[in-house]
PDB file of C-alpha atoms in Angstrom:
ATOM      1  CA  MET A 272      20.047 118.188 159.258  1.00 54.00           C
ATOM      2  CA  ALA A 273      16.786 118.438 157.324  1.00 58.00           C
ATOM      3  CA  SER A 274      18.668 119.628 154.232  1.00 69.00           C
ATOM      4  CA  VAL A 275      21.024 116.659 154.439  1.00 73.00           C
ATOM      5  CA  LYS A 276      18.104 114.231 154.672  1.00 79.00           C
ATOM      6  CA  TRP A 277      16.350 115.816 151.687  1.00 80.00           C
ATOM      7  CA  LYS A 278      19.620 115.711 149.778  1.00 82.00           C
ATOM      8  CA  LYS A 279      19.821 111.942 150.323  1.00 84.00           C
ATOM      9  CA  VAL A 280      16.173 111.465 149.312  1.00 88.00           C
ATOM     10  CA  LEU A 281      16.633 113.446 146.095  1.00 88.00           C
ATOM     11  CA  ALA A 282      19.867 111.631 145.232  1.00 87.00           C
ATOM     12  CA  TRP A 283      18.090 108.301 145.827  1.00 88.00           C
ATOM     13  CA  ALA A 284      15.278 109.345 143.481  1.00 90.00           C
ATOM     14  CA  ILE A 285      17.591 110.617 140.719  1.00 91.00           C
ATOM     15  CA  SER A 286      19.551 107.355 140.803  1.00 90.00           C
ATOM     16  CA  ARG A 287      16.384 105.453 139.915  1.00 90.00           C
ATOM     17  CA  PHE A 288      15.039 107.751 137.219  1.00 92.00           C
ATOM     18  CA  PRO A 289      16.461 105.638 134.359  1.00 91.00           C
ATOM     19  CA  PHE A 290      14.087 102.813 135.369  1.00 92.00           C
ATOM     20  CA  LEU A 291      11.137 105.154 134.762  1.00 91.00           C
ATOM     21  CA  ASN A 292      12.751 106.367 131.553  1.00 90.00           C
ATOM     22  CA  ALA A 293      12.911 102.790 130.290  1.00 91.00           C
ATOM     23  CA  LEU A 294       9.260 102.154 131.185  1.00 92.00           C
ATOM     24  CA  THR A 295       7.892 105.324 129.573  1.00 91.00           C
ATOM     25  CA  LEU A 296       9.987 104.842 126.411  1.00 89.00           C
ATOM     26  CA  LEU A 297       8.741 101.271 126.073  1.00 88.00           C
ATOM     27  CA  MET A 298       5.127 102.307 126.618  1.00 90.00           C
ATOM     28  CA  LEU A 299       5.415 105.186 124.126  1.00 88.00           C
ATOM     29  CA  LEU A 300       6.844 102.971 121.403  1.00 84.00           C
ATOM     30  CA  GLY A 301       4.158 100.374 122.142  1.00 83.00           C
ATOM     31  CA  GLU A 302       1.492 103.072 121.787  1.00 83.00           C
ATOM     32  CA  LYS A 303       2.974 104.204 118.457  1.00 79.00           C
ATOM     33  CA  ALA A 304       3.106 100.588 117.221  1.00 76.00           C
ATOM     34  CA  GLN A 305      -0.714 100.364 117.409  1.00 76.00           C
ATOM     35  CA  PHE A 306      -1.012 102.887 114.572  1.00 73.00           C
ATOM     36  CA  ASN A 307       2.156 102.277 112.535  1.00 71.00           C
ATOM     37  CA  ASN A 308       3.026  99.186 110.529  1.00 70.00           C
ATOM     38  CA  THR A 309       6.750  99.741 111.008  1.00 73.00           C
ATOM     39  CA  PRO A 310       8.478 100.621 114.289  1.00 71.00           C
ATOM     40  CA  PRO A 311       9.368 104.328 114.605  1.00 73.00           C
ATOM     41  CA  LEU A 312      12.888 103.392 115.728  1.00 76.00           C
ATOM     42  CA  PRO A 313      15.033 100.357 114.769  1.00 79.00           C
ATOM     43  CA  PRO A 314      14.241  97.474 117.174  1.00 80.00           C
ATOM     44  CA  LYS A 315      17.932  96.855 117.937  1.00 85.00           C
ATOM     45  CA  LEU A 316      18.355 100.491 118.919  1.00 85.00           C
ATOM     46  CA  ILE A 317      15.324 100.262 121.208  1.00 85.00           C
ATOM     47  CA  TYR A 318      16.641  97.150 122.977  1.00 88.00           C
ATOM     48  CA  ILE A 319      20.111  98.657 123.398  1.00 90.00           C
ATOM     49  CA  HIS A 320      18.700 101.826 124.948  1.00 89.00           C
ATOM     50  CA  LEU A 321      16.434  99.896 127.291  1.00 91.00           C
ATOM     51  CA  ALA A 322      19.388  97.775 128.426  1.00 92.00           C
ATOM     52  CA  VAL A 323      21.553 100.865 129.001  1.00 92.00           C
ATOM     53  CA  PHE A 324      18.728 102.544 130.965  1.00 92.00           C
ATOM     54  CA  VAL A 325      18.488  99.560 133.294  1.00 93.00           C
ATOM     55  CA  LEU A 326      22.258  99.126 133.668  1.00 93.00           C
ATOM     56  CA  CYS A 327      22.762 102.816 134.483  1.00 92.00           C
ATOM     57  CA  ALA A 328      19.942 102.729 137.030  1.00 91.00           C
ATOM     58  CA  CYS A 329      21.375  99.621 138.692  1.00 92.00           C
ATOM     59  CA  ALA A 330      24.892 101.062 138.778  1.00 90.00           C
ATOM     60  CA  MET A 331      23.720 104.336 140.333  1.00 89.00           C
ATOM     61  CA  SER A 332      21.367 102.593 142.770  1.00 84.00           C
ATOM     62  CA  TRP A 333      24.033 100.164 143.954  1.00 85.00           C
ATOM     63  CA  ARG A 334      26.781 102.850 143.889  1.00 81.00           C
ATOM     64  CA  MET A 335      28.907 100.878 141.466  1.00 81.00           C
ATOM     65  CA  LYS A 336      30.708 103.395 139.231  1.00 81.00           C
ATOM     66  CA  HIS A 337      27.737 105.710 139.839  1.00 83.00           C
ATOM     67  CA  LYS A 338      29.566 108.810 138.614  1.00 86.00           C
ATOM     68  CA  GLU A 339      30.422 107.117 135.325  1.00 88.00           C
ATOM     69  CA  ALA A 340      26.895 105.680 135.040  1.00 90.00           C
ATOM     70  CA  ALA A 341      25.400 109.170 135.425  1.00 92.00           C
ATOM     71  CA  LEU A 342      27.617 110.437 132.591  1.00 92.00           C
ATOM     72  CA  VAL A 343      26.718 107.472 130.379  1.00 93.00           C
ATOM     73  CA  HIS A 344      23.030 108.126 130.987  1.00 94.00           C
ATOM     74  CA  ALA A 345      23.525 111.822 130.169  1.00 95.00           C
ATOM     75  CA  GLY A 346      25.221 110.882 126.891  1.00 94.00           C
ATOM     76  CA  GLN A 347      22.435 108.433 126.128  1.00 94.00           C
ATOM     77  CA  LEU A 348      19.791 111.140 126.636  1.00 95.00           C
ATOM     78  CA  LEU A 349      21.673 113.559 124.374  1.00 95.00           C
ATOM     79  CA  TYR A 350      21.794 110.888 121.678  1.00 94.00           C
ATOM     80  CA  LEU A 351      18.088 110.099 122.131  1.00 92.00           C
ATOM     81  CA  ALA A 352      17.294 113.818 121.839  1.00 94.00           C
ATOM     82  CA  TYR A 353      19.022 113.768 118.441  1.00 93.00           C
ATOM     83  CA  VAL A 354      17.220 110.567 117.418  1.00 89.00           C
ATOM     84  CA  PHE A 355      13.783 111.922 118.336  1.00 89.00           C
ATOM     85  CA  PHE A 356      14.504 115.202 116.546  1.00 90.00           C
ATOM     86  CA  THR A 357      15.533 113.496 113.308  1.00 88.00           C
ATOM     87  CA  ALA A 358      13.201 110.442 113.306  1.00 81.00           C
ATOM     88  CA  ASP A 359      10.683 110.948 110.479  1.00 78.00           C
ATOM     89  CA  LYS A 360       8.697 107.806 111.314  1.00 77.00           C
ATOM     90  CA  LEU A 361       7.475 109.341 114.578  1.00 77.00           C
ATOM     91  CA  TYR A 362       5.364 111.771 112.523  1.00 79.00           C
ATOM     92  CA  TYR A 363       5.668 114.602 115.032  1.00 85.00           C
ATOM     93  CA  SER A 364       5.586 118.295 114.171  1.00 87.00           C
ATOM     94  CA  GLU A 365       8.817 120.292 114.252  1.00 90.00           C
ATOM     95  CA  TRP A 366       7.724 122.143 117.394  1.00 91.00           C
ATOM     96  CA  LEU A 367       6.896 118.892 119.167  1.00 91.00           C
ATOM     97  CA  LYS A 368      10.276 117.435 118.196  1.00 92.00           C
ATOM     98  CA  ILE A 369      11.959 120.496 119.687  1.00 93.00           C
ATOM     99  CA  LYS A 370       9.879 120.109 122.843  1.00 94.00           C
ATOM    100  CA  ILE A 371      10.797 116.441 123.268  1.00 93.00           C
ATOM    101  CA  SER A 372      14.468 117.002 122.485  1.00 94.00           C
ATOM    102  CA  HIS A 373      15.075 120.067 124.659  1.00 95.00           C
ATOM    103  CA  ARG A 374      13.577 118.339 127.706  1.00 95.00           C
ATOM    104  CA  MET A 375      15.848 115.344 127.182  1.00 96.00           C
ATOM    105  CA  VAL A 376      18.785 117.739 126.874  1.00 96.00           C
ATOM    106  CA  GLY A 377      17.758 119.382 130.165  1.00 95.00           C
ATOM    107  CA  VAL A 378      17.646 116.026 131.946  1.00 96.00           C
ATOM    108  CA  ALA A 379      21.048 115.156 130.438  1.00 96.00           C
ATOM    109  CA  GLY A 380      22.378 118.356 132.014  1.00 95.00           C
ATOM    110  CA  ILE A 381      20.932 117.272 135.356  1.00 95.00           C
ATOM    111  CA  PHE A 382      22.763 113.942 135.191  1.00 95.00           C
ATOM    112  CA  ILE A 383      26.037 115.659 134.302  1.00 93.00           C
ATOM    113  CA  LEU A 384      25.486 117.886 137.334  1.00 92.00           C
ATOM    114  CA  PHE A 385      24.597 114.821 139.416  1.00 91.00           C
ATOM    115  CA  SER A 386      27.884 113.198 138.412  1.00 89.00           C
ATOM    116  CA  HIS A 387      29.707 116.304 139.613  1.00 88.00           C
ATOM    117  CA  LEU A 388      27.802 116.370 142.910  1.00 84.00           C
ATOM    118  CA  LEU A 389      28.693 112.728 143.567  1.00 79.00           C
ATOM    119  CA  HIS A 390      32.374 113.673 143.656  1.00 75.00           C
ATOM    120  CA  LYS A 391      32.767 117.171 145.046  1.00 62.00           C
ATOM    121  CA  ASP A 392      36.539 116.766 145.245  1.00 58.00           C
ATOM    122  CA  GLN A 393      36.815 116.675 141.459  1.00 63.00           C
ATOM    123  CA  SER A 394      37.362 119.733 139.272  1.00 65.00           C
ATOM    124  CA  LYS A 395      34.394 121.945 138.517  1.00 81.00           C
ATOM    125  CA  GLN A 396      34.621 121.250 134.792  1.00 86.00           C
ATOM    126  CA  LEU A 397      31.658 118.873 134.922  1.00 88.00           C
ATOM    127  CA  GLN A 398      29.613 121.500 136.739  1.00 89.00           C
ATOM    128  CA  ARG A 399      30.383 124.007 133.997  1.00 92.00           C
ATOM    129  CA  TYR A 400      29.376 121.541 131.280  1.00 93.00           C
ATOM    130  CA  ALA A 401      26.134 120.845 133.146  1.00 94.00           C
ATOM    131  CA  GLU A 402      25.348 124.554 133.480  1.00 94.00           C
ATOM    132  CA  ILE A 403      25.813 125.078 129.742  1.00 96.00           C
ATOM    133  CA  VAL A 404      23.604 122.110 128.810  1.00 96.00           C
ATOM    134  CA  ILE A 405      20.903 123.221 131.280  1.00 96.00           C
ATOM    135  CA  GLY A 406      21.135 126.763 129.912  1.00 96.00           C
ATOM    136  CA  VAL A 407      20.650 125.547 126.337  1.00 96.00           C
ATOM    137  CA  SER A 408      17.567 123.576 127.417  1.00 96.00           C
ATOM    138  CA  LEU A 409      16.089 126.628 129.155  1.00 96.00           C
ATOM    139  CA  VAL A 410      16.715 128.795 126.068  1.00 96.00           C
ATOM    140  CA  CYS A 411      14.750 126.286 123.992  1.00 95.00           C
ATOM    141  CA  TYR A 412      11.982 126.168 126.629  1.00 95.00           C
ATOM    142  CA  SER A 413      11.632 129.962 126.562  1.00 95.00           C
ATOM    143  CA  TYR A 414      11.740 130.119 122.757  1.00 94.00           C
ATOM    144  CA  LEU A 415       9.163 127.345 122.456  1.00 94.00           C
ATOM    145  CA  LEU A 416       6.665 129.114 124.720  1.00 93.00           C
ATOM    146  CA  LEU A 417       6.934 132.268 122.617  1.00 92.00           C
ATOM    147  CA  ASN A 418       6.719 130.629 119.198  1.00 92.00           C
ATOM    148  CA  SER A 419       4.852 127.316 119.445  1.00 91.00           C
ATOM    149  CA  ARG A 420       1.148 127.932 118.883  1.00 92.00           C
ATOM    150  CA  ASP A 421       0.063 124.864 120.886  1.00 92.00           C
ATOM    151  CA  ASP A 422       2.275 125.623 123.893  1.00 93.00           C
ATOM    152  CA  LYS A 423       1.358 129.282 123.979  1.00 93.00           C
ATOM    153  CA  ARG A 424      -2.339 128.406 123.725  1.00 93.00           C
ATOM    154  CA  ALA A 425      -1.987 125.820 126.505  1.00 93.00           C
ATOM    155  CA  VAL A 426      -0.451 128.373 128.889  1.00 94.00           C
ATOM    156  CA  LYS A 427      -3.162 130.952 128.119  1.00 93.00           C
ATOM    157  CA  TYR A 428      -5.865 128.299 128.513  1.00 92.00           C
ATOM    158  CA  HIS A 429      -4.673 127.243 131.986  1.00 92.00           C
ATOM    159  CA  PHE A 430      -3.562 130.618 133.400  1.00 93.00           C
ATOM    160  CA  PRO A 431      -5.252 134.029 133.411  1.00 91.00           C
ATOM    161  CA  GLY A 432      -3.393 136.973 131.935  1.00 87.00           C
ATOM    162  CA  GLY A 433      -3.250 136.105 128.239  1.00 87.00           C
ATOM    163  CA  ASP A 434      -0.040 136.945 126.417  1.00 90.00           C
ATOM    164  CA  ASN A 435       1.342 138.793 129.436  1.00 94.00           C
ATOM    165  CA  VAL A 436       1.688 135.596 131.469  1.00 94.00           C
ATOM    166  CA  VAL A 437       3.368 133.878 128.506  1.00 94.00           C
ATOM    167  CA  TYR A 438       5.895 136.718 128.234  1.00 95.00           C
ATOM    168  CA  ALA A 439       6.514 136.700 132.002  1.00 95.00           C
ATOM    169  CA  ILE A 440       7.145 132.945 132.134  1.00 95.00           C
ATOM    170  CA  SER A 441       9.271 132.982 128.993  1.00 95.00           C
ATOM    171  CA  GLY A 442      11.260 135.948 130.311  1.00 96.00           C
ATOM    172  CA  ALA A 443      11.939 134.215 133.634  1.00 96.00           C
ATOM    173  CA  LEU A 444      13.175 131.084 131.841  1.00 96.00           C
ATOM    174  CA  GLY A 445      15.271 133.173 129.451  1.00 96.00           C
ATOM    175  CA  ALA A 446      16.902 135.073 132.320  1.00 96.00           C
ATOM    176  CA  SER A 447      17.656 131.791 134.095  1.00 96.00           C
ATOM    177  CA  ALA A 448      19.142 130.404 130.885  1.00 96.00           C
ATOM    178  CA  CYS A 449      21.473 133.413 130.586  1.00 96.00           C
ATOM    179  CA  SER A 450      22.640 132.896 134.183  1.00 96.00           C
ATOM    180  CA  PHE A 451      23.434 129.219 133.586  1.00 96.00           C
ATOM    181  CA  LEU A 452      25.192 129.902 130.290  1.00 95.00           C
ATOM    182  CA  ALA A 453      27.297 132.645 131.900  1.00 94.00           C
ATOM    183  CA  GLY A 454      27.949 130.584 135.051  1.00 91.00           C
ATOM    184  CA  ARG A 455      26.814 133.473 137.250  1.00 91.00           C
ATOM    185  CA  PHE A 456      24.089 133.487 139.932  1.00 92.00           C
ATOM    186  CA  THR A 457      23.278 129.869 139.043  1.00 93.00           C
ATOM    187  CA  ILE A 458      21.715 129.091 142.420  1.00 94.00           C
ATOM    188  CA  ASP A 459      19.277 131.972 142.015  1.00 94.00           C
ATOM    189  CA  ALA A 460      18.598 130.860 138.452  1.00 95.00           C
ATOM    190  CA  ALA A 461      17.961 127.320 139.701  1.00 96.00           C
ATOM    191  CA  ARG A 462      15.427 128.599 142.254  1.00 95.00           C
ATOM    192  CA  VAL A 463      13.588 130.614 139.600  1.00 96.00           C
ATOM    193  CA  SER A 464      13.598 127.642 137.215  1.00 96.00           C
ATOM    194  CA  ILE A 465      12.262 125.323 139.925  1.00 96.00           C
ATOM    195  CA  PHE A 466       9.366 127.692 140.620  1.00 96.00           C
ATOM    196  CA  VAL A 467       8.473 128.413 136.979  1.00 96.00           C
ATOM    197  CA  ILE A 468       8.799 124.846 135.681  1.00 96.00           C
ATOM    198  CA  SER A 469       6.878 123.492 138.696  1.00 96.00           C
ATOM    199  CA  LEU A 470       4.131 126.004 137.878  1.00 95.00           C
ATOM    200  CA  LEU A 471       4.049 124.892 134.226  1.00 95.00           C
ATOM    201  CA  THR A 472       4.137 121.207 135.123  1.00 95.00           C
ATOM    202  CA  ILE A 473       1.349 121.361 137.712  1.00 95.00           C
ATOM    203  CA  GLY A 474      -0.739 123.964 135.932  1.00 93.00           C
ATOM    204  CA  VAL A 475      -0.347 122.903 132.296  1.00 94.00           C
ATOM    205  CA  ASP A 476       1.521 119.697 131.513  1.00 94.00           C
ATOM    206  CA  ILE A 477      -0.189 117.473 134.057  1.00 94.00           C
ATOM    207  CA  ASP A 478      -3.582 118.112 132.400  1.00 93.00           C
ATOM    208  CA  LEU A 479      -3.379 114.896 130.370  1.00 93.00           C
ATOM    209  CA  HIS A 480      -6.982 115.208 129.192  1.00 92.00           C
ATOM    210  CA  TYR A 481      -6.223 118.553 127.549  1.00 93.00           C
ATOM    211  CA  TRP A 482      -3.108 117.326 125.757  1.00 93.00           C
ATOM    212  CA  THR A 483      -4.419 113.933 124.651  1.00 91.00           C
ATOM    213  CA  ASN A 484      -7.964 114.945 123.707  1.00 90.00           C
ATOM    214  CA  THR A 485      -7.762 118.586 122.649  1.00 86.00           C
ATOM    215  CA  LEU A 486      -4.317 118.476 121.011  1.00 85.00           C
ATOM    216  CA  ARG A 487      -4.271 114.738 120.168  1.00 86.00           C
ATOM    217  CA  MET A 488      -0.940 114.124 121.876  1.00 89.00           C
ATOM    218  CA  ASP A 489       0.188 110.535 122.480  1.00 89.00           C
ATOM    219  CA  PHE A 490      -0.658 109.703 126.095  1.00 93.00           C
ATOM    220  CA  TRP A 491       2.711 108.183 126.946  1.00 92.00           C
ATOM    221  CA  LEU A 492       4.561 110.984 125.196  1.00 92.00           C
ATOM    222  CA  GLN A 493       2.873 113.510 127.483  1.00 94.00           C
ATOM    223  CA  VAL A 494       3.673 111.315 130.490  1.00 94.00           C
ATOM    224  CA  ARG A 495       7.341 111.307 129.403  1.00 94.00           C
ATOM    225  CA  LEU A 496       7.337 115.092 129.078  1.00 94.00           C
ATOM    226  CA  VAL A 497       5.881 115.451 132.582  1.00 95.00           C
ATOM    227  CA  CYS A 498       8.471 113.002 133.941  1.00 94.00           C
ATOM    228  CA  ASP A 499      11.284 114.936 132.248  1.00 95.00           C
ATOM    229  CA  ASN A 500      10.162 118.106 134.016  1.00 95.00           C
ATOM    230  CA  ILE A 501      10.025 116.237 137.331  1.00 95.00           C
ATOM    231  CA  TYR A 502      13.576 114.928 136.766  1.00 94.00           C
ATOM    232  CA  PHE A 503      14.716 118.449 135.938  1.00 96.00           C
ATOM    233  CA  ILE A 504      13.104 120.008 139.022  1.00 96.00           C
ATOM    234  CA  THR A 505      14.459 117.252 141.278  1.00 95.00           C
ATOM    235  CA  GLY A 506      17.996 117.746 139.980  1.00 94.00           C
ATOM    236  CA  LEU A 507      17.877 121.507 140.483  1.00 95.00           C
ATOM    237  CA  LEU A 508      16.511 121.014 144.006  1.00 94.00           C
ATOM    238  CA  LEU A 509      19.459 118.750 144.800  1.00 92.00           C
ATOM    239  CA  TYR A 510      21.822 121.373 143.382  1.00 92.00           C
ATOM    240  CA  VAL A 511      20.325 124.099 145.589  1.00 91.00           C
ATOM    241  CA  LEU A 512      20.362 121.874 148.685  1.00 88.00           C
ATOM    242  CA  CYS A 513      24.007 120.910 148.147  1.00 83.00           C
ATOM    243  CA  TYR A 514      24.812 124.607 148.006  1.00 75.00           C
ATOM    244  CA  LYS A 515      22.971 125.158 151.281  1.00 61.00           C
ATOM    245  CA  VAL A 516      24.750 122.270 152.986  1.00 47.00           C
ATOM    246  CA  GLU A 517      28.116 123.755 151.936  1.00 47.00           C
ATOM    247  CA  GLU A 518      27.119 127.088 153.484  1.00 42.00           C
TER     248      GLU A 518
END
């Protein structure tokens, strides 16, 4: 019974995530506008995305075409990941663009998975697509920790163990990615990912002072990155709980 209640709570939260996405995107672009004469993204594109965020959140919250709304939101996040990766006016480094984009891709995978979980009687094709997208995101996460100087330094600054802890975390994420991409032992991979990403979020990403003052990260960008990890963890928790309920 407890698992069923938590499943409902997590599904309720995921349905309302697009509202928070809209808020953080608006605040980030507002923060960038203080330093740039021209908007980093075309205004029409910004308004369209904000409207779609709100519509998807309302549809999922009110259970009106909520499966379709989850897929639309997933597609929107994949498109935004591409936009942020290719937008030169944001003036972000290549590693930071990868970081922003891969987290959006991970959340897109969660919403594809959420669409599948809303209709368990459907084919498992959506689940397979979600596993592949989540796996790709985890591959990028692991690669980023090993190769991005700022991310590697942040992990070593917040955790003891030096390079060894970086290799351990990156290895755990890489192993989980392989499981999702292969479609094997995905529940175990989800549990490992929940633990590791929760550790990174609480121990590293949530230190806003470090990111905004030491590394000069935009405040609302770091908030978005933290929120993306929370979305990702929440979605994987729902996936694991649905598996338990089936058992």
